[in-house]
Tab-separated table of C-alpha atoms in Angstrom:
chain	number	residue	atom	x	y	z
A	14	UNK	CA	-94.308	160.413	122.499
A	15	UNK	CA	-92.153	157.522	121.709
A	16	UNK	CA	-92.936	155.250	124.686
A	17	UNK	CA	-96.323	155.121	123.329
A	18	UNK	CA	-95.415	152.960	120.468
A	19	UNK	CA	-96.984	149.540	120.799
A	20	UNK	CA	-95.531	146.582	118.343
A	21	UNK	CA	-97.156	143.630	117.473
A	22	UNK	CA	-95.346	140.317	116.194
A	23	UNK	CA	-97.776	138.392	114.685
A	24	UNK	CA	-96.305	135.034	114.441
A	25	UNK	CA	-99.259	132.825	114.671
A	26	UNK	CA	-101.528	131.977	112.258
A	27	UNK	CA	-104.683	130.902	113.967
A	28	UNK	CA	-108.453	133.183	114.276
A	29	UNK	CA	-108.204	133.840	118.043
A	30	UNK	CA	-104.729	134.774	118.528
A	31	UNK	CA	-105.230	136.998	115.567
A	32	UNK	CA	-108.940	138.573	117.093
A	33	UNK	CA	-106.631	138.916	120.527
A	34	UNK	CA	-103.483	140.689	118.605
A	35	UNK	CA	-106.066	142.895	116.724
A	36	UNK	CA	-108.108	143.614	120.006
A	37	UNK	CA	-105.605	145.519	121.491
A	38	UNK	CA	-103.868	147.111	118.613
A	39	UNK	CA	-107.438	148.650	117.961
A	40	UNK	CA	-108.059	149.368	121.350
A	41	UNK	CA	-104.759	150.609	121.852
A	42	UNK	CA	-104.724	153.185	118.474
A	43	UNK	CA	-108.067	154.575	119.894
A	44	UNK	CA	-106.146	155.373	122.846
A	45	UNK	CA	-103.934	157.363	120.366
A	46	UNK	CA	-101.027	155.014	120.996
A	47	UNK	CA	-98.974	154.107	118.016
A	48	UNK	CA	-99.482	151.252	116.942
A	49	UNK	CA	-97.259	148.760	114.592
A	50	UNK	CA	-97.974	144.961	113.744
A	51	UNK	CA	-95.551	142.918	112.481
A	52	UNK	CA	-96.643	139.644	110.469
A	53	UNK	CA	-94.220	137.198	110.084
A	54	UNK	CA	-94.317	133.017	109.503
A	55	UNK	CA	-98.010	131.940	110.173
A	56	UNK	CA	-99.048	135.684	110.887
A	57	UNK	CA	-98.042	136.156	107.191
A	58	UNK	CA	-101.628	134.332	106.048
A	59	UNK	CA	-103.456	137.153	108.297
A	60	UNK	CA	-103.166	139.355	105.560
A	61	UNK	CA	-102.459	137.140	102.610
A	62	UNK	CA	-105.385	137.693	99.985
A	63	UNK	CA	-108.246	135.168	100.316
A	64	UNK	CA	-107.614	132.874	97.109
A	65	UNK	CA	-105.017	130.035	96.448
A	66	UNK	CA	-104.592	130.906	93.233
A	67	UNK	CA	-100.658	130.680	93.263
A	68	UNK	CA	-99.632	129.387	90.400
A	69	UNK	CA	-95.642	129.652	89.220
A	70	UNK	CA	-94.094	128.272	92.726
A	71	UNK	CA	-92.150	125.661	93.225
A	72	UNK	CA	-94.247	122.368	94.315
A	73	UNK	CA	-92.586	122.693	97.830
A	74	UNK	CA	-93.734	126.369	98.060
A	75	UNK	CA	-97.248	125.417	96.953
A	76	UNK	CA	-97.143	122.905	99.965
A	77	UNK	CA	-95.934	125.306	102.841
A	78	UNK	CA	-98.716	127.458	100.974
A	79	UNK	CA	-101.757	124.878	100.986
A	80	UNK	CA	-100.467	123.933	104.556
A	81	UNK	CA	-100.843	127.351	105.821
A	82	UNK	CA	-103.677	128.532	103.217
A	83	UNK	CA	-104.342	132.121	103.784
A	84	UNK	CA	-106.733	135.109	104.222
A	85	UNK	CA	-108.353	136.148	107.338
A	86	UNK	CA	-111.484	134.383	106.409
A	87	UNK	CA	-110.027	130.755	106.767
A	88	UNK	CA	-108.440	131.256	110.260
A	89	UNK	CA	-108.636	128.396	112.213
A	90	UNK	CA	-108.915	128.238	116.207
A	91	UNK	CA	-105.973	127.005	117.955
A	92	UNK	CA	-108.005	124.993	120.471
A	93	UNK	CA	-110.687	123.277	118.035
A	94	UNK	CA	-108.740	122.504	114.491
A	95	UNK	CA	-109.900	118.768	115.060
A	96	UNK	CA	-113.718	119.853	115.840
A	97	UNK	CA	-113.800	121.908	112.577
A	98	UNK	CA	-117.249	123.066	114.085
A	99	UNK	CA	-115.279	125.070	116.786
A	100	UNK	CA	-114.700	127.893	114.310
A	101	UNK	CA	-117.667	128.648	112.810
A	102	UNK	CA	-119.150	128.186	116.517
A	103	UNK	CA	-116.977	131.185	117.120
A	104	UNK	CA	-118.262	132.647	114.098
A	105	UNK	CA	-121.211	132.249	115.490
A	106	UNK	CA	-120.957	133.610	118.654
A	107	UNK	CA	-119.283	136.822	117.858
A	108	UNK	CA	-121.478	137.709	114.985
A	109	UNK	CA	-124.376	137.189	117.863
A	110	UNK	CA	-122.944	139.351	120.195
A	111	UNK	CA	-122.245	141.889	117.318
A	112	UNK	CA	-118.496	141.615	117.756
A	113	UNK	CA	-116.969	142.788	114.891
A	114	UNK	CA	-114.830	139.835	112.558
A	115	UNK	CA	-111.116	139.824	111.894
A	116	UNK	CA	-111.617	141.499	108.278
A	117	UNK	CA	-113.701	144.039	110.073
A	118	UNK	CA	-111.150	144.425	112.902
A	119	UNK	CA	-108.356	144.853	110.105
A	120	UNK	CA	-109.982	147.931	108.192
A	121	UNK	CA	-110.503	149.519	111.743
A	122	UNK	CA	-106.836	149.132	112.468
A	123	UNK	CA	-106.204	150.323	109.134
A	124	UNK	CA	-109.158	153.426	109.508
A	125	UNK	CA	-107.303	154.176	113.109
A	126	UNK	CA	-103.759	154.345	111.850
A	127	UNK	CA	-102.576	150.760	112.528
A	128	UNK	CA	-98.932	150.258	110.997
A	129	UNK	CA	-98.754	147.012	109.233
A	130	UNK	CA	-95.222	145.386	107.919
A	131	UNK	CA	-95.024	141.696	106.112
A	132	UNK	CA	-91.779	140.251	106.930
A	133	UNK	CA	-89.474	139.738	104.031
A	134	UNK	CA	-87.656	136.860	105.185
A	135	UNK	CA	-90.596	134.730	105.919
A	136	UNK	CA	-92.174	136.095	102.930
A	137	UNK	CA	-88.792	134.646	101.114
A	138	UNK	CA	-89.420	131.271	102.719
A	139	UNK	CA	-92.573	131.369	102.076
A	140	UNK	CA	-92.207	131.935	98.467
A	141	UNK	CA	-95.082	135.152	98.980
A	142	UNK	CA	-94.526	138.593	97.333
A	143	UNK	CA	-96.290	141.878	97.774
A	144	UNK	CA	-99.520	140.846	95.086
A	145	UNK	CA	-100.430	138.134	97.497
A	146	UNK	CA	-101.100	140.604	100.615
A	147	UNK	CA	-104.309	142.580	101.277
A	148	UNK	CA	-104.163	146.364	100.264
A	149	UNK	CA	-103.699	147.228	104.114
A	150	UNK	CA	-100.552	146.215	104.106
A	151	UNK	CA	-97.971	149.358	104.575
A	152	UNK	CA	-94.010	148.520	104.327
A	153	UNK	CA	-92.496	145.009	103.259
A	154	UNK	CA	-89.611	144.589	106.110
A	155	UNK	CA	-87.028	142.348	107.985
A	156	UNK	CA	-86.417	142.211	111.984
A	157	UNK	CA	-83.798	145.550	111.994
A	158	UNK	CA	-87.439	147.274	111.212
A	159	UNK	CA	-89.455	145.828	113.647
A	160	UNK	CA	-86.391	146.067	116.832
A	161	UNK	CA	-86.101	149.735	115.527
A	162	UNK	CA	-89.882	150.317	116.538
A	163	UNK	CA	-89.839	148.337	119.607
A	164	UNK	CA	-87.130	149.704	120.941
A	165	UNK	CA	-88.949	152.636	121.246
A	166	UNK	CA	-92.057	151.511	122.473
A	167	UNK	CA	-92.911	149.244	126.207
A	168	UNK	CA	-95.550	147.564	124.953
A	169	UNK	CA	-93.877	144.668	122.478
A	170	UNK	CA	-95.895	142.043	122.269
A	171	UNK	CA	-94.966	138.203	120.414
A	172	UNK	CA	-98.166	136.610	119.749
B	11	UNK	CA	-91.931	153.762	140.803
B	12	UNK	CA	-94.503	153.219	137.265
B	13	UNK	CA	-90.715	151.363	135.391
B	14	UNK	CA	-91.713	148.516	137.600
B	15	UNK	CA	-95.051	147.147	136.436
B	16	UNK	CA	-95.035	143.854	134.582
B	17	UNK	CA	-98.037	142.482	132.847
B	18	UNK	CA	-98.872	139.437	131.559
B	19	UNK	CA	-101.952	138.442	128.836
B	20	UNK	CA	-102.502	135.109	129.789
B	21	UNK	CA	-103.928	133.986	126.486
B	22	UNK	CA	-103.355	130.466	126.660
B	23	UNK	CA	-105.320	127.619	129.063
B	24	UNK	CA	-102.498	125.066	128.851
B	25	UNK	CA	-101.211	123.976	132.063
B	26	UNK	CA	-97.478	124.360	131.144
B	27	UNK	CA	-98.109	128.048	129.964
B	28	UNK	CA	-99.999	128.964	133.058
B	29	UNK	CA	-97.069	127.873	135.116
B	30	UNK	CA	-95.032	129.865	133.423
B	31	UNK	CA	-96.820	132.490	133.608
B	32	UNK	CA	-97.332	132.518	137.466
B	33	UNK	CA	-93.208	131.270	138.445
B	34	UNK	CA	-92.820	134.950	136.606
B	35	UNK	CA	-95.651	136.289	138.388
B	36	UNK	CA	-94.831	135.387	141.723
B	37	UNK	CA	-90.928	136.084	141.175
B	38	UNK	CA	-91.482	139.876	139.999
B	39	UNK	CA	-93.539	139.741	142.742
B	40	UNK	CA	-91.572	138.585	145.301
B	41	UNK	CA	-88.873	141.071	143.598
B	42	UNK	CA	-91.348	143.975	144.559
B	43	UNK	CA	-92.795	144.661	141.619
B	44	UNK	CA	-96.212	145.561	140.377
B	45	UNK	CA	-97.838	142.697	138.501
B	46	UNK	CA	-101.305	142.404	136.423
B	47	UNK	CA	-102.206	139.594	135.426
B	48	UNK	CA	-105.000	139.765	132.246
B	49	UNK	CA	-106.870	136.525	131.610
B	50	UNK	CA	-108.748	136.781	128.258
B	51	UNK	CA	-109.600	134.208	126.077
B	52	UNK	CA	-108.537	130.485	126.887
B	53	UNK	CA	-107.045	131.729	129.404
B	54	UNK	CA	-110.028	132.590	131.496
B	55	UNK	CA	-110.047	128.513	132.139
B	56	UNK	CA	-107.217	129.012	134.332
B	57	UNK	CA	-109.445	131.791	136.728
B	58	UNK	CA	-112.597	129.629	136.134
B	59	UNK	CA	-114.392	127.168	139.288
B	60	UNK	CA	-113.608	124.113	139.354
B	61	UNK	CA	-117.272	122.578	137.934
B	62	UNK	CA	-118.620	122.999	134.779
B	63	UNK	CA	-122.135	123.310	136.074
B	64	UNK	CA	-122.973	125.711	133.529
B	65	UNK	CA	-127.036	125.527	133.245
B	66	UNK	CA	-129.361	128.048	131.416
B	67	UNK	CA	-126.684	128.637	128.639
B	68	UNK	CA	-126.891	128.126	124.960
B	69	UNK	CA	-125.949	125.428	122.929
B	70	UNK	CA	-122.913	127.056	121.620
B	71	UNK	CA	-121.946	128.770	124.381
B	72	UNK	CA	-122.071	125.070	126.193
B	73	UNK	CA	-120.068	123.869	123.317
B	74	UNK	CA	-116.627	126.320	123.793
B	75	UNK	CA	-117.268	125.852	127.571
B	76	UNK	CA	-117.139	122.297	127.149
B	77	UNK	CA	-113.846	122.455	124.981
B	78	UNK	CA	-112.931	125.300	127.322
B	79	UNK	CA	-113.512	123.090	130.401
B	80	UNK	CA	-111.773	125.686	133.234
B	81	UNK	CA	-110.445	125.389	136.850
B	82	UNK	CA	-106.859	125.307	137.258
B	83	UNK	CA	-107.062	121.465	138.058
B	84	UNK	CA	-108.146	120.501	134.528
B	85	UNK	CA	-105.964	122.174	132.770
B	86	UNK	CA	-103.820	120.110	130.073
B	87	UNK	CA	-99.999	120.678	128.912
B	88	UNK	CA	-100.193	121.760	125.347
B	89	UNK	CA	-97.231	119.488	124.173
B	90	UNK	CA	-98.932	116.385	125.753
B	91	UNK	CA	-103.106	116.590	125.363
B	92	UNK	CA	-102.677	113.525	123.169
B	93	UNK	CA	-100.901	111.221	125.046
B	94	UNK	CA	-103.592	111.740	128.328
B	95	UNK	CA	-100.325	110.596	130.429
B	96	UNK	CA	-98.433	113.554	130.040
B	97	UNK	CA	-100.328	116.009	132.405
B	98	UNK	CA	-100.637	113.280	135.222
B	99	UNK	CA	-96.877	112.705	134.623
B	100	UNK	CA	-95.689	116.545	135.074
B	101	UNK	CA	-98.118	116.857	137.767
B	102	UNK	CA	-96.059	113.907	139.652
B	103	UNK	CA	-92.988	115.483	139.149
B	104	UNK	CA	-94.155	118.739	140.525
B	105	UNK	CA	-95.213	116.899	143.987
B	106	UNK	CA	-92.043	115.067	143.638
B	107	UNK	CA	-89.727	118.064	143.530
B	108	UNK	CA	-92.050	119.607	145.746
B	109	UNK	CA	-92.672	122.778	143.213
B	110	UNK	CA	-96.160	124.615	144.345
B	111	UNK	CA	-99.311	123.114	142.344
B	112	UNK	CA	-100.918	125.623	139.971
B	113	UNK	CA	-103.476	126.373	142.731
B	114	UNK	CA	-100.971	126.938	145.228
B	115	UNK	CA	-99.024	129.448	143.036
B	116	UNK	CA	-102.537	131.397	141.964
B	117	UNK	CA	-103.509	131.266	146.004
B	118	UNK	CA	-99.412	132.861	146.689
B	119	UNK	CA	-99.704	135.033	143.300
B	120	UNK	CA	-103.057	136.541	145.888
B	121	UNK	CA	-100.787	136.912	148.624
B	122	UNK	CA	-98.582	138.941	147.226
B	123	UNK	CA	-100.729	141.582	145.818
B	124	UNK	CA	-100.757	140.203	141.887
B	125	UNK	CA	-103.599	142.022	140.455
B	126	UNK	CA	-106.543	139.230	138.715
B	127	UNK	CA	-108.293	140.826	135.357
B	128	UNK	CA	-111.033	139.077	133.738
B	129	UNK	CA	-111.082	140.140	130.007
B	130	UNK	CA	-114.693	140.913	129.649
B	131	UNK	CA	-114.978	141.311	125.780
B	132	UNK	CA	-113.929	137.215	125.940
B	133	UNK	CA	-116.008	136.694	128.699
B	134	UNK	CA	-119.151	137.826	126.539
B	135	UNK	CA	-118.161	135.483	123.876
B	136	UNK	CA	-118.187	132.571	126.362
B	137	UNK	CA	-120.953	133.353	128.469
B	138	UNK	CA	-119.007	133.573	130.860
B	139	UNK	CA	-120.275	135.709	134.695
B	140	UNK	CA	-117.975	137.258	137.347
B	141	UNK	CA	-119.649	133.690	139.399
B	142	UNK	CA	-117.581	131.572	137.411
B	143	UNK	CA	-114.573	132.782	138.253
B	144	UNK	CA	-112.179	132.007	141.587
B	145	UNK	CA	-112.830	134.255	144.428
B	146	UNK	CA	-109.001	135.616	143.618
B	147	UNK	CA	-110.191	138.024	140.212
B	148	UNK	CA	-110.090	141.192	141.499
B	149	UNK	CA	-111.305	143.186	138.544
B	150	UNK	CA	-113.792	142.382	134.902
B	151	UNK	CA	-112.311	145.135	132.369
B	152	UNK	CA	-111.600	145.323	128.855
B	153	UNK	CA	-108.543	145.936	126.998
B	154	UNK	CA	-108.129	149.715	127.689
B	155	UNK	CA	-107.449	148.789	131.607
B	156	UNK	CA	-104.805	146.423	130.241
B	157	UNK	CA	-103.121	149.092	128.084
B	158	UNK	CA	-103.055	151.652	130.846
B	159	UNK	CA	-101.082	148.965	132.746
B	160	UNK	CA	-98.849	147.682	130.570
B	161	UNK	CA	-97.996	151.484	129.022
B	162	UNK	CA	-96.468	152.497	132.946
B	163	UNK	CA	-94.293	148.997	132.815
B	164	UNK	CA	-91.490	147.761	130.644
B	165	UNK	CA	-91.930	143.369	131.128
B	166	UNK	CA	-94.962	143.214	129.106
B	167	UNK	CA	-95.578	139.566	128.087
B	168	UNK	CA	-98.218	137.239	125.839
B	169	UNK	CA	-98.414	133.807	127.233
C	14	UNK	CA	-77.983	151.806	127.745
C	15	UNK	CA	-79.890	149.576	129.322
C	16	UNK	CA	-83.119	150.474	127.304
C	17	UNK	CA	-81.158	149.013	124.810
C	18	UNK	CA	-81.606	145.416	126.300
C	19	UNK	CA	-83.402	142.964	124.372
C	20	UNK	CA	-84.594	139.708	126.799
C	21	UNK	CA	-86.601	136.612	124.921
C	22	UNK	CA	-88.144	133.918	126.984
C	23	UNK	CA	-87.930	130.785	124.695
C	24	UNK	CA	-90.563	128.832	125.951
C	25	UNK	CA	-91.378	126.616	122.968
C	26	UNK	CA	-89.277	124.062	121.671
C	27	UNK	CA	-90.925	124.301	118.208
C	28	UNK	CA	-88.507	124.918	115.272
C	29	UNK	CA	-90.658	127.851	113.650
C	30	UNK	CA	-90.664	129.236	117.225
C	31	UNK	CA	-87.001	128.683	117.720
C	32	UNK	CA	-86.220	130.447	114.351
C	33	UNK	CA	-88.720	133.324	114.575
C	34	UNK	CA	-86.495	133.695	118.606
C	35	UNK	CA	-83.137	133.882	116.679
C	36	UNK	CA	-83.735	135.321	113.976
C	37	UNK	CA	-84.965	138.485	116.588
C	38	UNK	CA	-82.240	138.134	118.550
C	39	UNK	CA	-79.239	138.246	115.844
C	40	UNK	CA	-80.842	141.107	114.230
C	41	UNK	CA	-81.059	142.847	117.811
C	42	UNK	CA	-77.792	142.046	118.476
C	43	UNK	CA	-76.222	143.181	114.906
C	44	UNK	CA	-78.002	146.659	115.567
C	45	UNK	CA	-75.634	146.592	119.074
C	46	UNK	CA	-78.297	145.783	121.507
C	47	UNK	CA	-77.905	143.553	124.289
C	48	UNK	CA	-79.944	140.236	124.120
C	49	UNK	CA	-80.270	137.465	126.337
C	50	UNK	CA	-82.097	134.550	125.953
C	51	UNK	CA	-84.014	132.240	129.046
C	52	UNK	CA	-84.881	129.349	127.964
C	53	UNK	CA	-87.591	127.805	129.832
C	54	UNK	CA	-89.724	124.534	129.675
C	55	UNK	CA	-89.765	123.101	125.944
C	56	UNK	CA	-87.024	125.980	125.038
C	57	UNK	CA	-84.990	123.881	127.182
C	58	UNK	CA	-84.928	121.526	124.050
C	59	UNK	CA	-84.057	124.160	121.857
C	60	UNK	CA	-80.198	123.917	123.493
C	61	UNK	CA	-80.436	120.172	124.535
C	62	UNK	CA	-77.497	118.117	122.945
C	63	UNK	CA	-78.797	115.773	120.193
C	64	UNK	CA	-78.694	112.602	121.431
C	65	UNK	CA	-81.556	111.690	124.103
C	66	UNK	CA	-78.592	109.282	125.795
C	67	UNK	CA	-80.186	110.044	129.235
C	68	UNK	CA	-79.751	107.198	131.430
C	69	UNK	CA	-79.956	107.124	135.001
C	70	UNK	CA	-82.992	109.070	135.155
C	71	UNK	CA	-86.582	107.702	136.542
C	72	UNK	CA	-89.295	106.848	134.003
C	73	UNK	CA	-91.043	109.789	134.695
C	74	UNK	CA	-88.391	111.438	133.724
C	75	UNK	CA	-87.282	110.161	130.984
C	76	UNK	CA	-91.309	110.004	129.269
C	77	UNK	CA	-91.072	113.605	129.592
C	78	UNK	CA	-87.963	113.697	127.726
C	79	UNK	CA	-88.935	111.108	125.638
C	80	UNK	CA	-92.252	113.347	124.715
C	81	UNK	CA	-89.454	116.473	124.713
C	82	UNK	CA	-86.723	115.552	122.965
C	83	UNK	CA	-84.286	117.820	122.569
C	84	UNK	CA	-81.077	118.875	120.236
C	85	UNK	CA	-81.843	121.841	117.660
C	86	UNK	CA	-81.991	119.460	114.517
C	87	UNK	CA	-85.047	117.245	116.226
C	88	UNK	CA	-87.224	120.173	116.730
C	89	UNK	CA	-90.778	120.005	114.924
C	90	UNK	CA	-92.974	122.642	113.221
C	91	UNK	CA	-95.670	123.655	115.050
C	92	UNK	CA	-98.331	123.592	112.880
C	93	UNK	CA	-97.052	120.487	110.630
C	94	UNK	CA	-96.141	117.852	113.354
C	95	UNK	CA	-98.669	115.576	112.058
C	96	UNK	CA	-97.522	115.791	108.481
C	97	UNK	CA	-94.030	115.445	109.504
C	98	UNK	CA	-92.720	116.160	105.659
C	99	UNK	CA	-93.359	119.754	107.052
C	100	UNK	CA	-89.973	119.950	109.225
C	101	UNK	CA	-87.947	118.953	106.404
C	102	UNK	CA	-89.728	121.019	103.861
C	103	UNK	CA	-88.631	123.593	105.428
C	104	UNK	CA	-85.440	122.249	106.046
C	105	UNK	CA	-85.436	122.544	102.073
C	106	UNK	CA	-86.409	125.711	101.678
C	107	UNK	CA	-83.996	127.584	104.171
C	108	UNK	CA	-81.188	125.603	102.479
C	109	UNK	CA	-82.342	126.552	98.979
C	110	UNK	CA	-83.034	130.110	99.756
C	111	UNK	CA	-79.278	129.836	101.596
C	112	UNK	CA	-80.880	130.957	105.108
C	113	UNK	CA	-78.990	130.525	108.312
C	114	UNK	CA	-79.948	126.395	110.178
C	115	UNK	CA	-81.445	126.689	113.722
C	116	UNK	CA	-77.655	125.224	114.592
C	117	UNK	CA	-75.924	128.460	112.412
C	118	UNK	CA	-78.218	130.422	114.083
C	119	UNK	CA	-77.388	129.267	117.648
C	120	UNK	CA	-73.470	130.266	117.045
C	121	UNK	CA	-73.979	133.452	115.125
C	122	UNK	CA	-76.043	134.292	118.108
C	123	UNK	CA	-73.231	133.215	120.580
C	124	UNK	CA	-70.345	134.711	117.858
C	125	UNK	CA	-72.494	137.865	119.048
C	126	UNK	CA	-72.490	137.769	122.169
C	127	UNK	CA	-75.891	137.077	122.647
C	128	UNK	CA	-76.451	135.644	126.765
C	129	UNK	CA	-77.505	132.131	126.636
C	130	UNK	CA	-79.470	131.686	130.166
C	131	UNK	CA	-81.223	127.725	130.917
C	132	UNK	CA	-83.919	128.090	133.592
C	133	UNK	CA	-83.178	126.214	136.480
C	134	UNK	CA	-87.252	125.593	137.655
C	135	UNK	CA	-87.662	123.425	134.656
C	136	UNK	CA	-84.213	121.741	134.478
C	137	UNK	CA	-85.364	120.294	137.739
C	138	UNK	CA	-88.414	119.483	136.601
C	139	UNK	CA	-87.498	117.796	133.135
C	140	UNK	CA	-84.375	115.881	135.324
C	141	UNK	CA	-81.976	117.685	132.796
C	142	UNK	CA	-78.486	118.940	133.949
C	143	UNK	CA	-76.221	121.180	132.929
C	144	UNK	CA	-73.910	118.390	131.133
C	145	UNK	CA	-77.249	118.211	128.966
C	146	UNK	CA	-76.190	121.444	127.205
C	147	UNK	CA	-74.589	122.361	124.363
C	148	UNK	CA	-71.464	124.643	125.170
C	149	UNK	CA	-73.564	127.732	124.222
C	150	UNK	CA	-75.372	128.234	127.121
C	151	UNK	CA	-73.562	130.909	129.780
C	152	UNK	CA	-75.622	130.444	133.075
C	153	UNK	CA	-78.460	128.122	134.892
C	154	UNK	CA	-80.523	130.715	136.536
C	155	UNK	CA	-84.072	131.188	137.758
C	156	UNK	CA	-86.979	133.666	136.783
C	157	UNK	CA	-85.539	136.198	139.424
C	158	UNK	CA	-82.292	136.579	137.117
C	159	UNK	CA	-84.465	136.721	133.588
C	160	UNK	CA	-86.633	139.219	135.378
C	161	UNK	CA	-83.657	141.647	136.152
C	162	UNK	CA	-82.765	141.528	133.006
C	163	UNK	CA	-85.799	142.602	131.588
C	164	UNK	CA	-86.753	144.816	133.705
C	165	UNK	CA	-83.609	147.311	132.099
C	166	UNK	CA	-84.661	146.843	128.594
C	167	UNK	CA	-88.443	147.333	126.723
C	168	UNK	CA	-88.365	144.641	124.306
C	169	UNK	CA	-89.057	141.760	125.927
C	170	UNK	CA	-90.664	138.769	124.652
C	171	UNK	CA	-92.196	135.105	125.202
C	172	UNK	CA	-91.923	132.903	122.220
């Protein structure tokens, strides 16, 4: 049932907008809604492997890459960058209320179905290619694939 | 008629965001429509009392409600937090051009039927109770209820 | 077909944000769907003229447009305003990997057809008027007129 498609831009890089976009694309593909994110700009370090190791770019490319350095693990908050503390407080917290973390969150999405596209043109900018992602990763595409799912979906959401 | 349901995730505790959130609110509204409004995350500062008076918690849990501090009156514009000034000044502006405060527009959003959710998978994180929150929440749920919602509608938005 | 309507609240006046908007909105229109565009609050900035030549306005005012100011080639990266050589790396890259300029953008997106709506609420509020403009922009209207818009289409977003 097409209108049952939920899409998922994930533009921002930061841990709790990524636990909140992954909260409901889980929640919603155990509904047995489809379910498609789309990780573009910031969103692209979601699912960018955990090392640095990028040797071979450009010096510029190196800096948009240290500035945004990736993997689900290094996620900062939004709120509490300048406390540093604030993140691993969150750690913290959700590990004592046995809430699962973003890497566990992503191989549920995964497990339930969850559609996942990298955006090529930010990838482009961003001077990433297809080694760099995480394994979950499904399709490398631009915007024309992303309208083509929402427009067949009500739930589109640009986080 | 289902077409007509809007939703809104109001992720964000920033006082510009919030207004946004509730001038679209209180226009669909006003424009008949059905409207849900989910507070998770940061956002549940903008459904929280006033006081901070948060006794008996933990540490950490005192430590995101302190960065976290709620009640629609704190709440800071996200462009502006470090210049102090900037809050106070679009505050003015509002009582100048006589817009409605942030309270006033949650107190109308009430009137006309907008539907308060309480995210309770962020409330757990922040030790937060249904007695922190405004008299104005209607309902604590998760993000199934949200889904349902937002699947019957077709204005689904992320603030 | 009006499921075929594409609406995008600009709410940000961040260049990332601004680009990820566009860069949505020409694809959508390309495919043939119909896209407008509110801006709203800091969006406003995104279709400010460049200069900040805003006299006759109180101090109020003109701090907030001070704090907001506006013209597509000022905007700032979101997450690299305090590096500032983050804007025009950038800059660098989208010129060496020959991508479209926020400004290109803007009239590829009007060359489209793509409906170019300021939001009224905040023009007020930020003391802007419709002389403030560039050309682009096709109406001053409220969240009443966004909201019919949207409420014909399913992929509708706040950025």
């Amino acid at each position: 049932m097409p209108d049952d498609n939920v899409t998922i831009v994930v533009f921002s890089g930061e841990l709790d907008k990524a636990l909140a976009a992954f909260n409901i694309a889980n929640t919603a593909a155990a509904m047995g809604m489809n379910v498609s994110m789309f990780f573009t700009f910031w969103g692209l370090g979601v699912i960018k492997k955990g090392g640095i190791e990028r040797g071979g770019k450009s010096f510029m490319q190196w800096m948009m890459g240290l500035m945004d350095r990736g993997g689900a693990s290094h996620l900062k908050l939004s709120k509490m960058n300048m406390m540093g503390a604030g993140t691993r407080t969150m750690k913290s917290l959700m590990k004592k209320y046995r809430m699962p973390s973003l890497e566990e969150q992503i191989k549920l999405a995964k497990d339930q179905g969850v559609h996942f596209i990298a955006c090529t043109t930010s990838m482009a900018l961003m001077g990433l290619e297809e080694g760099d992602f995480i394994d979950e990763v499904d399709e490398l595409a631009g915007a024309a694939t992303y309208l083509g799912l929402a427009s067949e979906g009500k739930v589109n959401l640009f986080i």
